[in-house]
Coordinates of C-alpha atoms and ligand atoms in Angstrom, one line a residue:
X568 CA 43.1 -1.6 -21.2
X569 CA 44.1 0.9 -23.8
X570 CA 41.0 2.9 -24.3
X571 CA 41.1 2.6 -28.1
X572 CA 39.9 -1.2 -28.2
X573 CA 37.7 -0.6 -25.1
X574 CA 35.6 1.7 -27.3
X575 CA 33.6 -1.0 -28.5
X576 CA 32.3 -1.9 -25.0
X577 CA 29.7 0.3 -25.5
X578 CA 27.4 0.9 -28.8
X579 CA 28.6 4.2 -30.3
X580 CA 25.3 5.6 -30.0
X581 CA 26.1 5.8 -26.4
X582 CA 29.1 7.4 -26.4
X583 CA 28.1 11.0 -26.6
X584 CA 26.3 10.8 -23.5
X585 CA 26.7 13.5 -21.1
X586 CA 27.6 12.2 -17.6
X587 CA 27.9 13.7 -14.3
X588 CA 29.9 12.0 -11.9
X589 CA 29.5 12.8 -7.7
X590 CA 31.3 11.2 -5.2
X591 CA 32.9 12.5 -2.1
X592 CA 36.1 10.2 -2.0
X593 CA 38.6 11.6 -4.7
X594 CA 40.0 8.0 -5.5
X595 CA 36.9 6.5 -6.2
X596 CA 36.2 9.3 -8.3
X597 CA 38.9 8.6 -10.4
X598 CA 38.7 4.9 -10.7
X599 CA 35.4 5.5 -11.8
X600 CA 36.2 8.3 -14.1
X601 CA 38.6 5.8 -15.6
X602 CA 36.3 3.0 -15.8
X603 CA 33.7 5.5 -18.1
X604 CA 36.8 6.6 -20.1
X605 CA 37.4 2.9 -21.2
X606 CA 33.7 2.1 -21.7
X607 CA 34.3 5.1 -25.0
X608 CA 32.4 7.7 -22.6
X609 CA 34.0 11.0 -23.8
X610 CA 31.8 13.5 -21.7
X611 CA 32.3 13.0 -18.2
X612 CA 32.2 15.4 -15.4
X613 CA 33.4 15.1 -12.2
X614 CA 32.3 16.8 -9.0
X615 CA 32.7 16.1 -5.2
X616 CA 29.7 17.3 -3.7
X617 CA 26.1 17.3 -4.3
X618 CA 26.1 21.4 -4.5
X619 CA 28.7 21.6 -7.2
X620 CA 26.6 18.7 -9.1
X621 CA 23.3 20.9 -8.8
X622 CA 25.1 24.2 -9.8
X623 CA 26.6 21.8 -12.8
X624 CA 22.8 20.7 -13.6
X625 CA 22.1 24.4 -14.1
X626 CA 24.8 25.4 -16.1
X627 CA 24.2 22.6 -18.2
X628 CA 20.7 23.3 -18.6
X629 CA 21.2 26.9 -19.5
X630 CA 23.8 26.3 -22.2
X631 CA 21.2 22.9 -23.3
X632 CA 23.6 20.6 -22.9
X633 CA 22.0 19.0 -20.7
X634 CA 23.4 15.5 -18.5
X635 CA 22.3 12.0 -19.6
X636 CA 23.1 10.0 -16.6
X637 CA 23.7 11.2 -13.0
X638 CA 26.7 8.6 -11.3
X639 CA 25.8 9.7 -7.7
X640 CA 27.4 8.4 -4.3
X641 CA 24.7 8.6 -1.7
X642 CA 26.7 8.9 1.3
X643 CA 28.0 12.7 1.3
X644 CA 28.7 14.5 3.9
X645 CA 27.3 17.9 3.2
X646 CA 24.4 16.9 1.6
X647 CA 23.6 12.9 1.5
X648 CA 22.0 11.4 -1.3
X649 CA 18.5 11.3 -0.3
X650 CA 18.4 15.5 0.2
X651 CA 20.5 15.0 -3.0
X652 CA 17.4 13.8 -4.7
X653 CA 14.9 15.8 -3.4
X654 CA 16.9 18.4 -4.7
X655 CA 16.9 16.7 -8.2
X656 CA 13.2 16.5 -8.3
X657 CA 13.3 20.4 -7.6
X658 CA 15.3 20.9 -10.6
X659 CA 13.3 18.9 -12.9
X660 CA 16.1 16.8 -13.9
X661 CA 14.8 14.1 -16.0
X662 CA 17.9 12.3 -17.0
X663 CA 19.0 8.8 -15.9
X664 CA 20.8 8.0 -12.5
X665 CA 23.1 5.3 -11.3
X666 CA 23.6 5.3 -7.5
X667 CA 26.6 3.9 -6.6
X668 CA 27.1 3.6 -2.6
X669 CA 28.7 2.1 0.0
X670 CA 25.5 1.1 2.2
X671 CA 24.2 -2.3 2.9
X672 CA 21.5 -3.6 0.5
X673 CA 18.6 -2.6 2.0
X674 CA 20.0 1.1 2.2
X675 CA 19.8 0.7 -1.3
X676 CA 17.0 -0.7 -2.0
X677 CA 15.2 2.0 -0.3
X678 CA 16.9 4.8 -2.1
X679 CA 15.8 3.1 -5.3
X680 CA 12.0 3.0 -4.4
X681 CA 12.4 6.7 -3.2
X682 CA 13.9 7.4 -6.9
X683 CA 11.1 5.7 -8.5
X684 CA 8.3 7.1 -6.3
X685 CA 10.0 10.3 -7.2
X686 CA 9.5 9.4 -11.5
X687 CA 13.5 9.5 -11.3
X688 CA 15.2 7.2 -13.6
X689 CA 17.3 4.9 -11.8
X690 CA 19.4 2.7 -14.1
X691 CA 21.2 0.8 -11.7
X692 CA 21.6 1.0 -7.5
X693 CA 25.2 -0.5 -7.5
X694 CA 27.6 -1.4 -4.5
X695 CA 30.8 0.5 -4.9
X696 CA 33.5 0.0 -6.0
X697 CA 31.1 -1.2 -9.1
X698 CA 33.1 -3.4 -11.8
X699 CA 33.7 -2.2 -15.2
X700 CA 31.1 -4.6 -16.2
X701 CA 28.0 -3.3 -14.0
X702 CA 28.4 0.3 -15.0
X703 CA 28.6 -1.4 -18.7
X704 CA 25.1 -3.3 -17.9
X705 CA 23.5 -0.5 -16.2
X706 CA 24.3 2.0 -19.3
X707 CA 23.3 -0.7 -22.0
X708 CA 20.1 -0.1 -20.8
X709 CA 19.9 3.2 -22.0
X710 CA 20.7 1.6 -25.9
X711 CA 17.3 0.5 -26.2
X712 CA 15.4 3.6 -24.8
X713 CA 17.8 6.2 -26.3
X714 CA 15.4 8.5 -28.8
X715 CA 12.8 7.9 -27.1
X716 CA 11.0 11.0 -25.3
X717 CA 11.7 11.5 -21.6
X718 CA 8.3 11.3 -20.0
X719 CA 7.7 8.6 -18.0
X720 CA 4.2 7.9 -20.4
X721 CA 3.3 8.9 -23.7
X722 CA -0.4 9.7 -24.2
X723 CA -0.8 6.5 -26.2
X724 CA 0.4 4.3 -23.7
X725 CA -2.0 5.7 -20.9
X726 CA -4.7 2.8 -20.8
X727 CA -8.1 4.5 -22.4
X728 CA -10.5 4.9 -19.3
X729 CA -14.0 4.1 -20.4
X730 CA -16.5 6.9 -19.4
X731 CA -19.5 6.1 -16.8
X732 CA -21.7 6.6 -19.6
X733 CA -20.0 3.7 -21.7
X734 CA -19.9 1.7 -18.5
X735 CA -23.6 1.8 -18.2
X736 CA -24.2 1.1 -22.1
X737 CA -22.1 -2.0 -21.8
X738 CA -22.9 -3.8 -19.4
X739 CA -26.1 -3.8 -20.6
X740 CA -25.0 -5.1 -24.4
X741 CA -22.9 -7.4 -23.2
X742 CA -19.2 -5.8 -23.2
X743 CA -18.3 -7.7 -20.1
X744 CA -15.8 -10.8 -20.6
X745 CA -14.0 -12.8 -18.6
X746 CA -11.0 -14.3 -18.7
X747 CA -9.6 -17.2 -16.3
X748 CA -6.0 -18.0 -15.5
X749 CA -5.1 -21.4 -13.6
X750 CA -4.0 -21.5 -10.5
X751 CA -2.4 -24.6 -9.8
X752 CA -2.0 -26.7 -6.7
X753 CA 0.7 -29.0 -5.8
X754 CA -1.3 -31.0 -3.7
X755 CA -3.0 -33.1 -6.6
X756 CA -6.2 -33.7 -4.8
X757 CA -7.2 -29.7 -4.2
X758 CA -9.3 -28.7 -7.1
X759 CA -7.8 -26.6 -9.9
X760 CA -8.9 -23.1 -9.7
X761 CA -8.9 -20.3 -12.1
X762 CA -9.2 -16.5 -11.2
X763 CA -11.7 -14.6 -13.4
X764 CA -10.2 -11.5 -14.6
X765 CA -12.4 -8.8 -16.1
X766 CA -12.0 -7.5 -20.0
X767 CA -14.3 -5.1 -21.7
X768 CA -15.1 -5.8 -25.7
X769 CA -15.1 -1.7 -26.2
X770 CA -16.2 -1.5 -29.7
X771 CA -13.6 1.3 -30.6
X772 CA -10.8 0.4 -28.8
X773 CA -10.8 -3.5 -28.8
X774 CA -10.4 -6.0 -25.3
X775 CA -9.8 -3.3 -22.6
X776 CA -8.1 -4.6 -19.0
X777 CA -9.4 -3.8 -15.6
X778 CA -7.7 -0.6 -15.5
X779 CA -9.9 1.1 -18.1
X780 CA -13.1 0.1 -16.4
X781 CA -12.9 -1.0 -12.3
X782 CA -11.4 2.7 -11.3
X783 CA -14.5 4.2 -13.3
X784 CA -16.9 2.1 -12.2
X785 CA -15.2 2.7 -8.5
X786 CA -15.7 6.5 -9.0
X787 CA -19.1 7.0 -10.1
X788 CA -20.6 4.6 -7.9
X789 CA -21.5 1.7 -10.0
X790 CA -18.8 -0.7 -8.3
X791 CA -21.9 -3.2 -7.1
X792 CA -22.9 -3.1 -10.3
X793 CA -20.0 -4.3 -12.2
X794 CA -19.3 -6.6 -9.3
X795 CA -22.4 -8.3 -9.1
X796 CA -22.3 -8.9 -13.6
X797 CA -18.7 -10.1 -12.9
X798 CA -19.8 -12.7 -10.4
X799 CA -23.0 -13.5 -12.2
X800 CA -20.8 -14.3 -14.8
X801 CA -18.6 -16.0 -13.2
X802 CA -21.0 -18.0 -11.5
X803 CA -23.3 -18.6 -14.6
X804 CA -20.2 -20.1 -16.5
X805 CA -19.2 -22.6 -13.0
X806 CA -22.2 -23.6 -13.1
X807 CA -22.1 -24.8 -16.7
X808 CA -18.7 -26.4 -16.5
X809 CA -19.5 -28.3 -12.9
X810 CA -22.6 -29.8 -14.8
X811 CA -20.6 -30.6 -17.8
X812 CA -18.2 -33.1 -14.8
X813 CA -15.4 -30.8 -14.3
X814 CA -14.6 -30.1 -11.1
X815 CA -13.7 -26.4 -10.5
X816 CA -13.2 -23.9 -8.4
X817 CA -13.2 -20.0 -9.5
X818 CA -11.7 -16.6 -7.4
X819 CA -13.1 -13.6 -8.6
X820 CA -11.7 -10.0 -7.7
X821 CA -13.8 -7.6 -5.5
X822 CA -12.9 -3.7 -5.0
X823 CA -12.8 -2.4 -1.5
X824 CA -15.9 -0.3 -2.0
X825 CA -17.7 -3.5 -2.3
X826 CA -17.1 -4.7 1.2
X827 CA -19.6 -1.3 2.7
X828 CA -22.3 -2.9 1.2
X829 CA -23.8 -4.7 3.9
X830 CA -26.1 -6.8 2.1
X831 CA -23.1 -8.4 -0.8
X832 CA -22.8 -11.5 1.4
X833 CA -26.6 -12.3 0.4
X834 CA -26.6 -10.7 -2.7
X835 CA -23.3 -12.8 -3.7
X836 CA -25.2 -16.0 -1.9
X837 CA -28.5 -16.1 -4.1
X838 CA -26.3 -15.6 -7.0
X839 CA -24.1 -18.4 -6.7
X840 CA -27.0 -21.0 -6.0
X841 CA -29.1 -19.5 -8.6
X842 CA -26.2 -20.9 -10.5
X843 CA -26.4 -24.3 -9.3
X844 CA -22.7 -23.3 -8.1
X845 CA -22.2 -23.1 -3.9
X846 CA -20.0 -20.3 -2.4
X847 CA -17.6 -22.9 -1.0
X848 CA -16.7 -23.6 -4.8
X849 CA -15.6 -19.4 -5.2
X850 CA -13.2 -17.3 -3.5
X851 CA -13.3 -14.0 -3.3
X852 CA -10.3 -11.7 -3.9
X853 CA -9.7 -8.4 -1.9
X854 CA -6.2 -6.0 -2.4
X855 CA -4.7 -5.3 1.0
X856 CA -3.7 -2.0 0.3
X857 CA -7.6 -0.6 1.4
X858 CA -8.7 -2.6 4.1
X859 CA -9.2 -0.5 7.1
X860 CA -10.4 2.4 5.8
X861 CA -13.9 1.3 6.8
X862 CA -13.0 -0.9 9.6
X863 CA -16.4 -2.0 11.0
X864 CA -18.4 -2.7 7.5
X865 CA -15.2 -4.3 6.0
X866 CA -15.1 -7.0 9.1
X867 CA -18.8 -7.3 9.2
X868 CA -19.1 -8.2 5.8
X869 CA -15.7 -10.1 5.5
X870 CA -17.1 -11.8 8.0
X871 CA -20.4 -13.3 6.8
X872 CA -18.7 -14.0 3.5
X873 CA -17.3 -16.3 5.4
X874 CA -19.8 -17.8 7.3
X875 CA -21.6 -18.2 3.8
X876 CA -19.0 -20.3 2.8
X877 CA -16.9 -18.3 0.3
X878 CA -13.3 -18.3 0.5
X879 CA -11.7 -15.1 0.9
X880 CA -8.2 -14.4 -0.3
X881 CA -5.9 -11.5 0.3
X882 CA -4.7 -10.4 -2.9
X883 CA -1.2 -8.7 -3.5
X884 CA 0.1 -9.1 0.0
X885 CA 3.5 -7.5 1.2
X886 CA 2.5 -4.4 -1.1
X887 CA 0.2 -3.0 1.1
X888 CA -0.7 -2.0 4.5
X889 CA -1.2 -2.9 8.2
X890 CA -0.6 -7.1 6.7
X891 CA -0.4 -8.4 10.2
X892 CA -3.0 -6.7 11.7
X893 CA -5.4 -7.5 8.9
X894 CA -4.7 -11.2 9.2
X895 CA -5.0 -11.5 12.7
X896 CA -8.2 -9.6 12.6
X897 CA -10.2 -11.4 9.5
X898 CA -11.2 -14.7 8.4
X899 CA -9.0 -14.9 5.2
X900 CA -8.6 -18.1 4.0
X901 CA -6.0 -17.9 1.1
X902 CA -2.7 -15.4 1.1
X903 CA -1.7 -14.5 -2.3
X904 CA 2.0 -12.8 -2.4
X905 CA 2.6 -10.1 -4.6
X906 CA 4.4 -11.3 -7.6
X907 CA 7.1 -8.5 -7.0
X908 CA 8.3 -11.0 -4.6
X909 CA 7.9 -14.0 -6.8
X910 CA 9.3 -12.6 -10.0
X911 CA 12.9 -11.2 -7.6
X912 CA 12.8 -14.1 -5.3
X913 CA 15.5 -16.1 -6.8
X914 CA 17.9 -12.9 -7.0
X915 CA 16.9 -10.5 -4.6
X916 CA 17.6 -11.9 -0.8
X917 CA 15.1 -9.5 0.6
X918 CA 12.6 -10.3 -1.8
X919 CA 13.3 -14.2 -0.6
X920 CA 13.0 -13.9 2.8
X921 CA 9.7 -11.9 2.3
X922 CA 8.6 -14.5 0.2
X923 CA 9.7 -17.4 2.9
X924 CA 8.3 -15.3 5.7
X925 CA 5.0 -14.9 4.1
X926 CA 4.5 -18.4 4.2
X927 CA 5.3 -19.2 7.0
X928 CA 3.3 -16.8 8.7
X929 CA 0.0 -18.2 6.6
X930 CA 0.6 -21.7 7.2
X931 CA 0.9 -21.2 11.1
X932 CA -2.2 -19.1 11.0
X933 CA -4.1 -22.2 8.4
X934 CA -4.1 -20.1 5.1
X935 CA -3.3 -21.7 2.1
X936 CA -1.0 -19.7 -0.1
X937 CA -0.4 -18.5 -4.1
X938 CA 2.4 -17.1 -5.8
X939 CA 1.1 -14.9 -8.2
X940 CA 3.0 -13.8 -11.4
X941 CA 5.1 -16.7 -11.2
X942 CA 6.5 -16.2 -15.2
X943 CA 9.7 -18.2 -15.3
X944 CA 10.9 -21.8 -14.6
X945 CA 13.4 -20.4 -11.8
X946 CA 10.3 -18.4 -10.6
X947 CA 8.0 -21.5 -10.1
X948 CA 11.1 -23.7 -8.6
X949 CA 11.8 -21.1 -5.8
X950 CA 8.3 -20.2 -5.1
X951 CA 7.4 -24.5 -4.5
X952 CA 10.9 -24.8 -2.4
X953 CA 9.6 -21.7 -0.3
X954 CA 6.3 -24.0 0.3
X955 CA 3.9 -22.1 -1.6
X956 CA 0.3 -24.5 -2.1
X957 CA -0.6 -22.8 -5.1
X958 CA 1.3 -21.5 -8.5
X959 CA -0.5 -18.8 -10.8
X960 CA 1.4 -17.0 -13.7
X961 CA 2.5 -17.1 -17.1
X962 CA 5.0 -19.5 -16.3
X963 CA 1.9 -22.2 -16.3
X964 CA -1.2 -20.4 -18.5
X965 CA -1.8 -16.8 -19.1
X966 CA -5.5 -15.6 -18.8
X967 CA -7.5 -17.2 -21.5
X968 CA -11.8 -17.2 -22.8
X969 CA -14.0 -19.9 -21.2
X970 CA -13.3 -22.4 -23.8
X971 CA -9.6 -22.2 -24.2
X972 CA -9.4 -22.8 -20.1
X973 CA -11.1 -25.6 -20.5
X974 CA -9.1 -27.3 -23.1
X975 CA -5.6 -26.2 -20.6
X976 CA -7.7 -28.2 -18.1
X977 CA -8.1 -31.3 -19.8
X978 CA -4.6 -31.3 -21.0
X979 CA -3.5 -30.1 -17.1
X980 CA -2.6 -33.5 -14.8
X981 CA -2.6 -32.6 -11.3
X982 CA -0.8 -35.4 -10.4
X983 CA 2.1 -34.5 -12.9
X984 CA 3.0 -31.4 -11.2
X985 CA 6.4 -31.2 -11.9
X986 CA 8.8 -28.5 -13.9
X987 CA 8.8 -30.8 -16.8
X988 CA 5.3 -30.5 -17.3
X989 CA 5.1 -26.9 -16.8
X990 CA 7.6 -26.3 -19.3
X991 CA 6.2 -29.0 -21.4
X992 CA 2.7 -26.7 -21.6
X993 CA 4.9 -23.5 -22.6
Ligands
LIG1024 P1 -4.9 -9.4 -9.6 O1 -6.1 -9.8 -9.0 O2 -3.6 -9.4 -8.8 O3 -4.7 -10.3 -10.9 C1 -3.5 -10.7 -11.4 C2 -3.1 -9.8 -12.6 O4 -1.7 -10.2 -12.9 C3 -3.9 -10.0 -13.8 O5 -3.8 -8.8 -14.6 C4 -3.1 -11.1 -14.6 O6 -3.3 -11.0 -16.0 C5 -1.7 -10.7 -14.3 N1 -0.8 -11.8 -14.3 C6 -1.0 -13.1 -14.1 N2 0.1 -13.8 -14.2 C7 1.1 -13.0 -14.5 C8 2.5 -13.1 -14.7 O7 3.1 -14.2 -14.7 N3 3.2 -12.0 -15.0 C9 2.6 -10.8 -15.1 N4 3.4 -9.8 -15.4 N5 1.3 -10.6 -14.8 C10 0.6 -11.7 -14.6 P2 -5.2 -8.1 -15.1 O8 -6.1 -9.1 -15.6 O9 -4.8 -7.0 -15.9 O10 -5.8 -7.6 -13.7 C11 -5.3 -6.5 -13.0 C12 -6.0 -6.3 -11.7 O11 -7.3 -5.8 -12.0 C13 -6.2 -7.6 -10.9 O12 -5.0 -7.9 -10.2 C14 -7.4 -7.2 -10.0 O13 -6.9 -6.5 -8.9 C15 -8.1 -6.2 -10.9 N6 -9.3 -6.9 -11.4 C16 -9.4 -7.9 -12.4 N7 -10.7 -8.3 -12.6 C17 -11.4 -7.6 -11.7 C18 -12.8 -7.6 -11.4 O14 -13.6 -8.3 -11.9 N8 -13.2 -6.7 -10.4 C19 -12.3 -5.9 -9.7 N9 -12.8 -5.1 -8.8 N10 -11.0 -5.9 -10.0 C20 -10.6 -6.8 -11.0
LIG1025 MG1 -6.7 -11.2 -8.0
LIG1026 MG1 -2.7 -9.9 -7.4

């Protein structure tokens, strides 16, 4: 293609980029040389080791013109990619990267979550040769950040933490809310459920999520506290809805440090029949990624939840740690897979068999089992052909108030539960 026309394959704001292309095999580096040319790319660099890329980096920074996107191989044979990006992190670079590379998928998988846990930039993790097309895709996502500064975060995007002081204050005036999302079963006689997610009316800064309140609370010690008004809550608002004939069920989110205190099983107990509620009708939610780090207290009160009657979910699962030992060793009842592999299920074949594996696993060891974050129809379709019980995510309800929950339930038919209805609700 001449590389005239081709100029309009990429937005002209994009054609001043500065890019720096590595790769070890001279004929790849010129195919892809020639692919950037014809995407109207005009300042390309091209090097054939990662040390002549890092001394590049430094030249560039020193005369400011610094590199926009990184085109990296990461199988080199004087310094592979991964050193390559250790190296990159030592240098500060804070441009964009593609990887391009030769290895199997889950070789580059990996290298992408080390680029991420490293606050890299990774546009794209492509399998070489990559098509004029991908390297089009992967820089196209650069049109809509481009102007915007590099930092991962601005301060205004950094969720406002409350202070311990404000966390006192509120919950004694009333600043705690909760919302419910559905989570739906396709067997149409289980009971719909909702999980009560936490909000906080701050009166400065509006409806704050859990982020801004459960770490505080978990530092300064006052986990029980906000725990015990969530399920109070929780339980006080069951309570009214079972007496007003619907028949519910409710999950509600506990933090690790909640499961040292020895007494929550009885504490949890007289709340939920104070309520006129039972624990059977609540599950309780617990992350994976903590259990362990108190062994002993964690089982023992895991334990008696259980005998209590509460159902007891494992929240998140597959991002943790230690999965299979943790559901061999306690009484969960209800597996809830991370909705990272939900949301890549139907693209990522990794993501897929984690997904399929997961349930499996549950089912043979008599958990029940929820997708969570299932947002799209394709998302919901491949999570209930992978057997999953139970569907929560914006593909059916976001979290609402109290009242609007209950209108979604009296529009909701349990025996309708079909795509066409979903979609029908959205
Ligand atoms: P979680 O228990 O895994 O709750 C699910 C989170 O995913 C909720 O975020 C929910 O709004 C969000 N979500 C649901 N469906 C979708 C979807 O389709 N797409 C996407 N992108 N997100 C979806 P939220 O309410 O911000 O809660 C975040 C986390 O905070 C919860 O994760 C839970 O770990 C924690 N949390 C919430 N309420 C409480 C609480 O009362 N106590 C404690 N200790 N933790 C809580
Ligand atoms: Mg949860
Ligand atoms: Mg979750």
């Amino acid at each position: 293609m001449p590389y005239q026309t081709a100029r309009s394959l990429l937005p002209a704001t994009l054609h001043h980029l500065e890019v720096l292309l590595i790769d070890d095999d001279d004929f790849l580096l010129e195919v892809t040389a020639g692919q950037l040319h014809q995407l109207g790319l005009t300042c390309v660099e091209r090097v054939n080791n990662g040390l002549a890329a890092l001394q590049c980096l430094r030249d560039r920074k020193a005369t400011a013109r610094q590199i926009d996107v990184m085109i990296c191989d990461i199988d080199m044979p004087e310094m592979d990619g991964v050193e390559y990006v250790r190296h990159l992190v030592s240098e500060q670079y804070t441009g964009s990267i593609i990887v391009l590379s030769g290895a199997d998928d889950r070789m580059r998988t990996a290298v992408g979550t080390l680029l991420v846990a490293h606050d890299l930039r990774p546009l794209a993790i492509l399998k070489k040769p990559a098509t004029l097309g991908e390297l089009r895709a992967a820089l196209m996502s650069l049109a809509t950040e481009r102007g915007l500064p590099r930092q991962k975060r601005t301060d205004d995007q950094v969720p406002h933490r409350i202070s311990a002081d404000d966390l006192r204050e509120g919950l004694a005036n009333g600043y705690l809310e909760l919302h419910y999302q559905p989570k739906v079963s396709r067997h149409p006689q289980a009971r719909t459920s909702a999980e009560a997610l936490l909000r906080w009316r701050d009166p400065v800064h509006g409806l704050l999520s859990p982020g801004s309140v459960v770490p505080v609370a978990e530092a300064a010690g006052m986990i029980d506290l906000l725990t015990r008004a969530v399920f109070r809550s929780a339980a006080k608002q069951l309570g009214e809805w079972i007496r007003a004939g619907h028949d519910l069920s409710v999950s509600v989110n506990l933090s690790m440090d909640d499961l040292t205190q020895l007494d929550l099983p009885e504490v949890l107990t007289e709340i939920a029949v104070s309520a006129g509620t039972h624990p059977s009708q609540f599950t309780l939610e617990i992350t994976e990624s903590r259990f362990m780090q108190n062994a002993v207290a964690c089982l023992d009160v895991v334990t008696r939840l259980r005998l209590k009657g509460f159902g007891l979910s494992i929240d998140d699962f597959g991002t943790g740690y230690a999965s299979l030992e943790i559901l061999q060793q306690l009484p969960f009842t209800e597996l809830k897979v991370d909705r990272l592999f939900v949301q890549n299920a139907h693209e990522d074949p990794i993501a897929h068999a984690i997904l399929e594996s997961s349930v499996q696993l549950a089912h043979s060891l008599g958990m029940q089992v929820v997708a969570e974050g299932a947002e799209t129809a394709k998302d919901w379709q491949c999570v209930v052909e992978a057997g999953c019980d139970t569907v929560q995510g914006y593909v059916i309800a976001r979290p609402m108030n109290a009242a609007a929950f209950i209108e979604w339930k009296n529009n909701w038919d349990p025996a309708q539960y079909n795509l066409q209805q979903i979609l029908e609700f959205n």
